[in-house]
Amino acid sequence: MSIEIKVPQLPESVSDATLVAWHKKAGDSVSRDENLADLETDKVVLEVPAPAAGKIEAIKIEEGATVSAGDLLAILADGAAGDAGAADEQPAAEDGGDGAAAASTAAAATAGEDDEGKDDKGSAHKLSPSVRRLLDEHDLDASSISGSGRDGRITKSDVMQYLKSHRVEDVTPGDTAAAPAGAVQGPSRNERRVPMTRLRARIAERLVEAQHTAAMLTTFNEVDLTEVMALRARYKEKFEQEHGVKLGFMSFFAKAAVEALKRFPAVNASIEDKDIVYHDYYDIGIAVSSDRGLMVPVVRDVDQMTFAEVEGTIAELGRKARDGEISMEDLTGGTFTITNGGIFGSMLSTPILNPPQSGILGMHAIQQRPMAVDGEVSVRPMMYLALTYDHRIIDGKEAVQFLVTIKQVLEDPGRLLLQI
């Protein structure tokens, strides 16, 4: 029986997607739920799983094409994984496995594979789309790479490290003859033209939109992180033992931002047509860098969360973004954004608003600098802060006082407990 494989229902507000990669070709055997293709929208990458074990009869849409929900991608011959018979004839109950595992085993056996349960690259663990593309680009076998992710999962950094440690010299295609002795090779002047990904195109569109629609202005301040760093050093081991997550700086900044947003609600507002929408909740977007570009997953109801819950949620969202597992729900909403250029060494920057939000806080590198404290010079861990805001609804006075509030809370973290 033939099964039509169609584009799944796309997330709300997404009208189409780009078929960025096929992981199978016509004639290949597949297992149930095995990923067949990757679809890229302007925010997330979606996988197209096989609805049953079988063999790909035909590919209807090529890589790079734009598709919509319901479009026919391929034809699957159900149960045609090999000439020996249908996959569902394999006994599944003997070893306690489920039907999917039996189908996978049968498909592997009839296709002549040595390693059961592995995908087409030999990995025993599910590979994210970004990792799978990297393996395909360099023709690597995942079984030769040790995974450092959860449950031995292979991450992009694992692949990059493998490439670095197994680096080989590039050979120009067709140039099989050795260069004459003493010949001088000139510098390469090659060029590559690569289509912009949908995510990168969407990022560019939103940044230009922000520049054209908002009256953006940036104000700066600096914060002494002596007390925060001392608090972290005092409790970080006990915190991790108790909660199973590391105590970072972001939870302090997220909590400080909430206190400032409560005092200056315009910074937590947005403009819709001629109305100002004030949000009485605090969903903080945390900018995360991934191999696909900048993403801003949202930590919701930060005011109701503990420090451990904030840190754990940020860590999980960051992992999902890097592994290509982020969902549309993780990226939508958000009333205020925090971005940390300091992790890359940035000393000072002017962040761009994330529409329709009216404010974004920029964190930067912590530097030991001499400061005048109580009439004496003392070396302190200092960070520059930047608040970019929409001047249409936020006055300069409010913006400055917003940053001062964050500064006061971070320089005296006890304020977070006492809410003063």
PDB file of N, CA and C in Angstrom, residues 106-173:
ATOM      1  N   ALA A 106      13.463  -4.836  11.602  1.00  0.00           N
ATOM      2  CA  ALA A 106      13.221  -5.526  10.347  1.00  0.00           C
ATOM      3  C   ALA A 106      13.782  -4.756   9.176  1.00  0.00           C
ATOM      4  N   ALA A 107      13.588  -3.430   9.201  1.00  0.00           N
ATOM      5  CA  ALA A 107      14.101  -2.604   8.110  1.00  0.00           C
ATOM      6  C   ALA A 107      15.610  -2.706   8.030  1.00  0.00           C
ATOM      7  N   ALA A 108      16.275  -2.696   9.203  1.00  0.00           N
ATOM      8  CA  ALA A 108      17.732  -2.779   9.216  1.00  0.00           C
ATOM      9  C   ALA A 108      18.200  -4.127   8.711  1.00  0.00           C
ATOM     10  N   ALA A 109      17.495  -5.201   9.107  1.00  0.00           N
ATOM     11  CA  ALA A 109      17.912  -6.536   8.708  1.00  0.00           C
ATOM     12  C   ALA A 109      17.761  -6.739   7.213  1.00  0.00           C
ATOM     13  N   THR A 110      16.641  -6.325   6.650  1.00  0.00           N
ATOM     14  CA  THR A 110      16.403  -6.541   5.227  1.00  0.00           C
ATOM     15  C   THR A 110      17.248  -5.648   4.361  1.00  0.00           C
ATOM     16  N   ALA A 111      17.682  -4.491   4.909  1.00  0.00           N
ATOM     17  CA  ALA A 111      18.540  -3.596   4.138  1.00  0.00           C
ATOM     18  C   ALA A 111      19.995  -4.001   4.238  1.00  0.00           C
ATOM     19  N   GLY A 112      20.321  -5.012   5.079  1.00  0.00           N
ATOM     20  CA  GLY A 112      21.690  -5.476   5.174  1.00  0.00           C
ATOM     21  C   GLY A 112      22.537  -4.640   6.081  1.00  0.00           C
ATOM     22  N   GLU A 113      21.935  -3.881   7.035  1.00  0.00           N
ATOM     23  CA  GLU A 113      22.713  -3.041   7.936  1.00  0.00           C
ATOM     24  C   GLU A 113      23.275  -3.875   9.069  1.00  0.00           C
ATOM     25  N   ASP A 114      24.409  -3.459   9.622  1.00  0.00           N
ATOM     26  CA  ASP A 114      25.044  -4.162  10.723  1.00  0.00           C
ATOM     27  C   ASP A 114      24.582  -3.667  12.075  1.00  0.00           C
ATOM     28  N   ASP A 115      24.164  -2.390  12.150  1.00  0.00           N
ATOM     29  CA  ASP A 115      23.831  -1.789  13.436  1.00  0.00           C
ATOM     30  C   ASP A 115      22.352  -1.504  13.490  1.00  0.00           C
ATOM     31  N   GLU A 116      21.608  -2.246  14.300  1.00  0.00           N
ATOM     32  CA  GLU A 116      20.179  -2.061  14.391  1.00  0.00           C
ATOM     33  C   GLU A 116      19.854  -0.810  15.175  1.00  0.00           C
ATOM     34  N   GLY A 117      18.724  -0.142  14.802  1.00  0.00           N
ATOM     35  CA  GLY A 117      18.235   1.000  15.544  1.00  0.00           C
ATOM     36  C   GLY A 117      18.973   2.281  15.250  1.00  0.00           C
ATOM     37  N   LYS A 118      19.959   2.246  14.320  1.00  0.00           N
ATOM     38  CA  LYS A 118      20.696   3.472  14.018  1.00  0.00           C
ATOM     39  C   LYS A 118      20.138   4.114  12.767  1.00  0.00           C
ATOM     40  N   ASP A 119      20.375   5.439  12.666  1.00  0.00           N
ATOM     41  CA  ASP A 119      19.888   6.114  11.481  1.00  0.00           C
ATOM     42  C   ASP A 119      20.897   5.968  10.348  1.00  0.00           C
ATOM     43  N   ASP A 120      20.638   6.688   9.237  1.00  0.00           N
ATOM     44  CA  ASP A 120      21.446   6.492   8.051  1.00  0.00           C
ATOM     45  C   ASP A 120      22.890   6.923   8.237  1.00  0.00           C
ATOM     46  N   LYS A 121      23.228   7.625   9.291  1.00  0.00           N
ATOM     47  CA  LYS A 121      24.604   8.018   9.563  1.00  0.00           C
ATOM     48  C   LYS A 121      25.226   7.161  10.650  1.00  0.00           C
ATOM     49  N   GLY A 122      24.511   6.159  11.135  1.00  0.00           N
ATOM     50  CA  GLY A 122      25.084   5.247  12.112  1.00  0.00           C
ATOM     51  C   GLY A 122      24.979   5.704  13.537  1.00  0.00           C
ATOM     52  N   SER A 123      24.145   6.717  13.833  1.00  0.00           N
ATOM     53  CA  SER A 123      24.047   7.224  15.198  1.00  0.00           C
ATOM     54  C   SER A 123      22.972   6.499  15.970  1.00  0.00           C
ATOM     55  N   ALA A 124      23.304   6.104  17.210  1.00  0.00           N
ATOM     56  CA  ALA A 124      22.319   5.438  18.052  1.00  0.00           C
ATOM     57  C   ALA A 124      21.420   6.428  18.743  1.00  0.00           C
ATOM     58  N   HIS A 125      21.688   7.709  18.590  1.00  0.00           N
ATOM     59  CA  HIS A 125      20.910   8.757  19.252  1.00  0.00           C
ATOM     60  C   HIS A 125      20.292   9.660  18.200  1.00  0.00           C
ATOM     61  N   LYS A 126      19.185  10.263  18.526  1.00  0.00           N
ATOM     62  CA  LYS A 126      18.533  11.183  17.613  1.00  0.00           C
ATOM     63  C   LYS A 126      19.424  12.375  17.343  1.00  0.00           C
ATOM     64  N   LEU A 127      19.548  12.733  16.068  1.00  0.00           N
ATOM     65  CA  LEU A 127      20.390  13.857  15.682  1.00  0.00           C
ATOM     66  C   LEU A 127      19.516  15.059  15.369  1.00  0.00           C
ATOM     67  N   SER A 128      19.939  16.224  15.818  1.00  0.00           N
ATOM     68  CA  SER A 128      19.201  17.436  15.496  1.00  0.00           C
ATOM     69  C   SER A 128      19.442  17.767  14.030  1.00  0.00           C
ATOM     70  N   PRO A 129      18.550  18.555  13.413  1.00  0.00           N
ATOM     71  CA  PRO A 129      18.740  18.919  12.004  1.00  0.00           C
ATOM     72  C   PRO A 129      20.073  19.587  11.728  1.00  0.00           C
ATOM     73  N   SER A 130      20.532  20.476  12.628  1.00  0.00           N
ATOM     74  CA  SER A 130      21.795  21.167  12.399  1.00  0.00           C
ATOM     75  C   SER A 130      22.972  20.207  12.424  1.00  0.00           C
ATOM     76  N   VAL A 131      22.943  19.242  13.346  1.00  0.00           N
ATOM     77  CA  VAL A 131      24.013  18.249  13.422  1.00  0.00           C
ATOM     78  C   VAL A 131      23.980  17.349  12.200  1.00  0.00           C
ATOM     79  N   ARG A 132      22.780  16.939  11.801  1.00  0.00           N
ATOM     80  CA  ARG A 132      22.660  16.044  10.653  1.00  0.00           C
ATOM     81  C   ARG A 132      23.170  16.714   9.384  1.00  0.00           C
ATOM     82  N   ARG A 133      22.872  17.992   9.205  1.00  0.00           N
ATOM     83  CA  ARG A 133      23.358  18.702   8.019  1.00  0.00           C
ATOM     84  C   ARG A 133      24.876  18.783   8.028  1.00  0.00           C
ATOM     85  N   LEU A 134      25.454  19.015   9.206  1.00  0.00           N
ATOM     86  CA  LEU A 134      26.906  19.111   9.308  1.00  0.00           C
ATOM     87  C   LEU A 134      27.565  17.777   8.970  1.00  0.00           C
ATOM     88  N   LEU A 135      26.969  16.685   9.437  1.00  0.00           N
ATOM     89  CA  LEU A 135      27.487  15.354   9.112  1.00  0.00           C
ATOM     90  C   LEU A 135      27.404  15.099   7.607  1.00  0.00           C
ATOM     91  N   ASP A 136      26.286  15.497   6.992  1.00  0.00           N
ATOM     92  CA  ASP A 136      26.117  15.294   5.556  1.00  0.00           C
ATOM     93  C   ASP A 136      27.114  16.123   4.746  1.00  0.00           C
ATOM     94  N   GLU A 137      27.324  17.368   5.168  1.00  0.00           N
ATOM     95  CA  GLU A 137      28.229  18.250   4.445  1.00  0.00           C
ATOM     96  C   GLU A 137      29.652  17.697   4.403  1.00  0.00           C
ATOM     97  N   HIS A 138      30.077  17.083   5.511  1.00  0.00           N
ATOM     98  CA  HIS A 138      31.448  16.580   5.601  1.00  0.00           C
ATOM     99  C   HIS A 138      31.532  15.071   5.438  1.00  0.00           C
ATOM    100  N   ASP A 139      30.401  14.429   5.082  1.00  0.00           N
ATOM    101  CA  ASP A 139      30.357  12.987   4.857  1.00  0.00           C
ATOM    102  C   ASP A 139      30.951  12.222   6.034  1.00  0.00           C
ATOM    103  N   LEU A 140      30.439  12.506   7.221  1.00  0.00           N
ATOM    104  CA  LEU A 140      30.947  11.886   8.445  1.00  0.00           C
ATOM    105  C   LEU A 140      29.991  10.811   8.940  1.00  0.00           C
ATOM    106  N   ASP A 141      30.544   9.824   9.621  1.00  0.00           N
ATOM    107  CA  ASP A 141      29.764   8.769  10.255  1.00  0.00           C
ATOM    108  C   ASP A 141      29.596   9.121  11.728  1.00  0.00           C
ATOM    109  N   ALA A 142      28.354   9.293  12.177  1.00  0.00           N
ATOM    110  CA  ALA A 142      28.106   9.717  13.552  1.00  0.00           C
ATOM    111  C   ALA A 142      28.631   8.715  14.570  1.00  0.00           C
ATOM    112  N   SER A 143      28.724   7.443  14.172  1.00  0.00           N
ATOM    113  CA  SER A 143      29.190   6.435  15.125  1.00  0.00           C
ATOM    114  C   SER A 143      30.648   6.621  15.516  1.00  0.00           C
ATOM    115  N   SER A 144      31.382   7.424  14.733  1.00  0.00           N
ATOM    116  CA  SER A 144      32.795   7.666  15.047  1.00  0.00           C
ATOM    117  C   SER A 144      32.992   8.888  15.934  1.00  0.00           C
ATOM    118  N   ILE A 145      31.888   9.555  16.301  1.00  0.00           N
ATOM    119  CA  ILE A 145      31.959  10.787  17.093  1.00  0.00           C
ATOM    120  C   ILE A 145      31.343  10.539  18.463  1.00  0.00           C
ATOM    121  N   SER A 146      32.051  10.907  19.502  1.00  0.00           N
ATOM    122  CA  SER A 146      31.545  10.769  20.868  1.00  0.00           C
ATOM    123  C   SER A 146      30.646  11.951  21.205  1.00  0.00           C
ATOM    124  N   GLY A 147      29.445  11.664  21.701  1.00  0.00           N
ATOM    125  CA  GLY A 147      28.500  12.721  22.045  1.00  0.00           C
ATOM    126  C   GLY A 147      28.658  13.186  23.479  1.00  0.00           C
ATOM    127  N   SER A 148      28.613  14.494  23.672  1.00  0.00           N
ATOM    128  CA  SER A 148      28.731  15.062  25.020  1.00  0.00           C
ATOM    129  C   SER A 148      27.403  15.577  25.537  1.00  0.00           C
ATOM    130  N   GLY A 149      26.344  15.452  24.731  1.00  0.00           N
ATOM    131  CA  GLY A 149      25.033  15.940  25.147  1.00  0.00           C
ATOM    132  C   GLY A 149      24.327  14.969  26.062  1.00  0.00           C
ATOM    133  N   ARG A 150      23.100  15.291  26.365  1.00  0.00           N
ATOM    134  CA  ARG A 150      22.294  14.465  27.251  1.00  0.00           C
ATOM    135  C   ARG A 150      22.113  13.065  26.668  1.00  0.00           C
ATOM    136  N   ASP A 151      22.320  12.034  27.485  1.00  0.00           N
ATOM    137  CA  ASP A 151      22.213  10.634  27.072  1.00  0.00           C
ATOM    138  C   ASP A 151      23.144  10.309  25.907  1.00  0.00           C
ATOM    139  N   GLY A 152      24.299  10.970  25.873  1.00  0.00           N
ATOM    140  CA  GLY A 152      25.266  10.691  24.824  1.00  0.00           C
ATOM    141  C   GLY A 152      24.952  11.320  23.488  1.00  0.00           C
ATOM    142  N   ARG A 153      24.024  12.273  23.471  1.00  0.00           N
ATOM    143  CA  ARG A 153      23.606  12.926  22.236  1.00  0.00           C
ATOM    144  C   ARG A 153      24.761  13.699  21.603  1.00  0.00           C
ATOM    145  N   ILE A 154      24.879  13.638  20.289  1.00  0.00           N
ATOM    146  CA  ILE A 154      25.923  14.357  19.565  1.00  0.00           C
ATOM    147  C   ILE A 154      25.461  15.787  19.321  1.00  0.00           C
ATOM    148  N   THR A 155      26.267  16.747  19.730  1.00  0.00           N
ATOM    149  CA  THR A 155      25.952  18.159  19.532  1.00  0.00           C
ATOM    150  C   THR A 155      26.801  18.717  18.398  1.00  0.00           C
ATOM    151  N   LYS A 156      26.462  19.920  17.974  1.00  0.00           N
ATOM    152  CA  LYS A 156      27.230  20.549  16.909  1.00  0.00           C
ATOM    153  C   LYS A 156      28.682  20.759  17.322  1.00  0.00           C
ATOM    154  N   SER A 157      28.903  21.119  18.586  1.00  0.00           N
ATOM    155  CA  SER A 157      30.273  21.330  19.055  1.00  0.00           C
ATOM    156  C   SER A 157      31.082  20.036  19.012  1.00  0.00           C
ATOM    157  N   ASP A 158      30.416  18.897  19.234  1.00  0.00           N
ATOM    158  CA  ASP A 158      31.112  17.609  19.130  1.00  0.00           C
ATOM    159  C   ASP A 158      31.614  17.383  17.709  1.00  0.00           C
ATOM    160  N   VAL A 159      30.771  17.698  16.729  1.00  0.00           N
ATOM    161  CA  VAL A 159      31.160  17.524  15.333  1.00  0.00           C
ATOM    162  C   VAL A 159      32.290  18.482  14.962  1.00  0.00           C
ATOM    163  N   MET A 160      32.173  19.741  15.407  1.00  0.00           N
ATOM    164  CA  MET A 160      33.214  20.721  15.093  1.00  0.00           C
ATOM    165  C   MET A 160      34.549  20.325  15.708  1.00  0.00           C
ATOM    166  N   GLN A 161      34.499  19.803  16.939  1.00  0.00           N
ATOM    167  CA  GLN A 161      35.725  19.357  17.582  1.00  0.00           C
ATOM    168  C   GLN A 161      36.335  18.174  16.836  1.00  0.00           C
ATOM    169  N   TYR A 162      35.481  17.271  16.358  1.00  0.00           N
ATOM    170  CA  TYR A 162      35.977  16.127  15.585  1.00  0.00           C
ATOM    171  C   TYR A 162      36.647  16.599  14.295  1.00  0.00           C
ATOM    172  N   LEU A 163      36.028  17.549  13.612  1.00  0.00           N
ATOM    173  CA  LEU A 163      36.613  18.073  12.380  1.00  0.00           C
ATOM    174  C   LEU A 163      37.955  18.746  12.644  1.00  0.00           C
ATOM    175  N   LYS A 164      38.030  19.461  13.773  1.00  0.00           N
ATOM    176  CA  LYS A 164      39.269  20.154  14.118  1.00  0.00           C
ATOM    177  C   LYS A 164      40.393  19.176  14.399  1.00  0.00           C
ATOM    178  N   SER A 165      40.071  18.092  15.105  1.00  0.00           N
ATOM    179  CA  SER A 165      41.113  17.123  15.476  1.00  0.00           C
ATOM    180  C   SER A 165      41.461  16.168  14.346  1.00  0.00           C
ATOM    181  N   HIS A 166      40.603  16.109  13.282  1.00  0.00           N
ATOM    182  CA  HIS A 166      40.881  15.235  12.138  1.00  0.00           C
ATOM    183  C   HIS A 166      41.018  16.059  10.861  1.00  0.00           C
ATOM    184  N   ARG A 167      41.587  17.234  11.014  1.00  0.00           N
ATOM    185  CA  ARG A 167      41.689  18.148   9.876  1.00  0.00           C
ATOM    186  C   ARG A 167      42.610  17.569   8.808  1.00  0.00           C
ATOM    187  N   VAL A 168      42.187  17.662   7.532  1.00  0.00           N
ATOM    188  CA  VAL A 168      43.024  17.247   6.407  1.00  0.00           C
ATOM    189  C   VAL A 168      43.122  18.404   5.433  1.00  0.00           C
ATOM    190  N   GLU A 169      44.180  18.420   4.654  1.00  0.00           N
ATOM    191  CA  GLU A 169      44.379  19.503   3.702  1.00  0.00           C
ATOM    192  C   GLU A 169      43.383  19.384   2.567  1.00  0.00           C
ATOM    193  N   ASP A 170      42.869  20.539   2.172  1.00  0.00           N
ATOM    194  CA  ASP A 170      41.929  20.554   1.065  1.00  0.00           C
ATOM    195  C   ASP A 170      42.669  20.314  -0.242  1.00  0.00           C
ATOM    196  N   VAL A 171      42.021  19.591  -1.165  1.00  0.00           N
ATOM    197  CA  VAL A 171      42.582  19.356  -2.486  1.00  0.00           C
ATOM    198  C   VAL A 171      41.635  19.946  -3.509  1.00  0.00           C
ATOM    199  N   THR A 172      42.154  20.726  -4.387  1.00  0.00           N
ATOM    200  CA  THR A 172      41.326  21.335  -5.405  1.00  0.00           C
ATOM    201  C   THR A 172      40.757  20.265  -6.318  1.00  0.00           C
ATOM    202  N   PRO A 173      39.433  20.248  -6.534  1.00  0.00           N
ATOM    203  CA  PRO A 173      38.828  19.223  -7.383  1.00  0.00           C
ATOM    204  C   PRO A 173      39.491  19.179  -8.754  1.00  0.00           C
TER     205      PRO A 173
END
